[in-house]
Amino acid sequence: MAQYKYGDYLHHSDHSAYDTRHAPGSPAGNAGIYRCVSCGDEIGIAKGHTLPPQNHHQHAPGVGKIESQLLVFAQQK
Ligand SMILES: [Zn+2]
């Protein structure tokens, strides 16, 4: 689970970007932290980069498929 210390620097948002499920190896539309919806594995992705390929982490049988959801969006000025 992602952690933070200073909550004043985080802003809650209901933006639809947080609802999209991304397949392995697909472009990350936003820089930030992405979380696998099936196992909870998290990874930071830089702007313009792609999400890790299918072989980045493996699921045991029955865990579900690897899909990443935006957890925290890094806002640039
Ligand atoms: Zn996973």
Short mmCIF file of C-alpha atoms and ligand atoms in Angstrom, two decimals:
data_model
loop_
_atom_site.label_atom_id
_atom_site.label_comp_id
_atom_site.label_asym_id
_atom_site.label_seq_id
_atom_site.Cartn_x
_atom_site.Cartn_y
_atom_site.Cartn_z
CA MET A 1 0.00 0.00 0.00
CA ALA A 2 1.35 3.43 -0.90
CA GLN A 3 2.41 5.53 2.06
CA TYR A 4 2.89 9.21 2.78
CA LYS A 5 3.74 11.47 5.69
CA TYR A 6 2.48 14.92 4.78
CA GLY A 7 -1.17 14.67 3.74
CA ASP A 8 -1.38 18.40 3.09
CA TYR A 9 0.54 17.77 -0.14
CA LEU A 10 -1.96 15.24 -1.49
CA HIS A 11 -5.28 16.21 -3.07
CA HIS A 12 -8.28 13.86 -3.29
CA SER A 13 -9.78 13.64 -6.79
CA ASP A 14 -12.58 11.65 -8.43
CA HIS A 15 -11.08 12.05 -11.91
CA SER A 16 -11.86 9.17 -14.29
CA ALA A 17 -8.12 8.63 -14.91
CA TYR A 18 -8.09 6.68 -11.65
CA ASP A 19 -10.74 4.23 -12.94
CA THR A 20 -8.98 3.06 -16.10
CA ARG A 21 -7.37 -0.38 -15.99
CA HIS A 22 -4.17 -0.58 -18.05
CA ALA A 23 -2.77 -3.75 -19.60
CA PRO A 24 0.91 -4.65 -19.11
CA GLY A 25 3.18 -2.81 -21.54
CA SER A 26 0.62 -0.14 -22.39
CA PRO A 27 1.43 3.60 -22.25
CA ALA A 28 0.98 5.26 -18.87
CA GLY A 29 -1.06 8.37 -19.53
CA ASN A 30 0.03 10.01 -16.30
CA ALA A 31 3.23 10.01 -14.31
CA GLY A 32 2.73 8.53 -10.87
CA ILE A 33 2.22 5.36 -8.89
CA TYR A 34 0.29 2.49 -10.47
CA ARG A 35 -1.17 -0.46 -8.57
CA CYS A 36 -1.98 -3.95 -9.84
CA VAL A 37 -5.70 -4.43 -9.16
CA SER A 38 -5.29 -8.18 -8.55
CA CYS A 39 -2.25 -8.42 -6.25
CA GLY A 40 -1.64 -4.84 -5.05
CA ASP A 41 1.92 -4.59 -6.40
CA GLU A 42 2.83 -0.92 -6.94
CA ILE A 43 5.30 0.79 -9.26
CA GLY A 44 6.27 4.38 -10.07
CA ILE A 45 6.08 5.32 -13.76
CA ALA A 46 7.70 8.41 -15.27
CA LYS A 47 5.87 10.65 -17.74
CA GLY A 48 5.86 9.20 -21.27
CA HIS A 49 6.91 5.71 -20.16
CA THR A 50 5.01 2.45 -20.50
CA LEU A 51 3.78 0.12 -17.81
CA PRO A 52 5.94 -2.97 -17.17
CA PRO A 53 5.53 -5.94 -19.52
CA GLN A 54 3.60 -9.06 -18.60
CA ASN A 55 6.73 -10.75 -17.19
CA HIS A 56 7.52 -7.94 -14.72
CA HIS A 57 5.67 -9.73 -11.95
CA GLN A 58 3.87 -13.03 -11.94
CA HIS A 59 0.57 -14.09 -10.42
CA ALA A 60 -0.10 -17.44 -8.84
CA PRO A 61 -2.98 -19.34 -10.44
CA GLY A 62 -6.32 -17.86 -9.39
CA VAL A 63 -5.00 -14.41 -8.45
CA GLY A 64 -6.38 -12.82 -11.62
CA LYS A 65 -4.87 -11.01 -14.55
CA ILE A 66 -2.31 -8.22 -14.34
CA GLU A 67 -3.99 -4.84 -14.73
CA SER A 68 -2.69 -1.54 -13.40
CA GLN A 69 -4.70 1.35 -12.05
CA LEU A 70 -3.43 4.86 -11.37
CA LEU A 71 -3.08 5.32 -7.60
CA VAL A 72 -1.27 8.67 -7.26
CA PHE A 73 -0.77 11.20 -10.04
CA ALA A 74 2.39 13.34 -9.99
CA GLN A 75 1.35 16.89 -10.90
CA GLN A 76 3.96 18.98 -12.69
CA LYS A 77 3.96 22.76 -12.86
ZN ZN B 1 -0.24 -8.16 -9.87
#
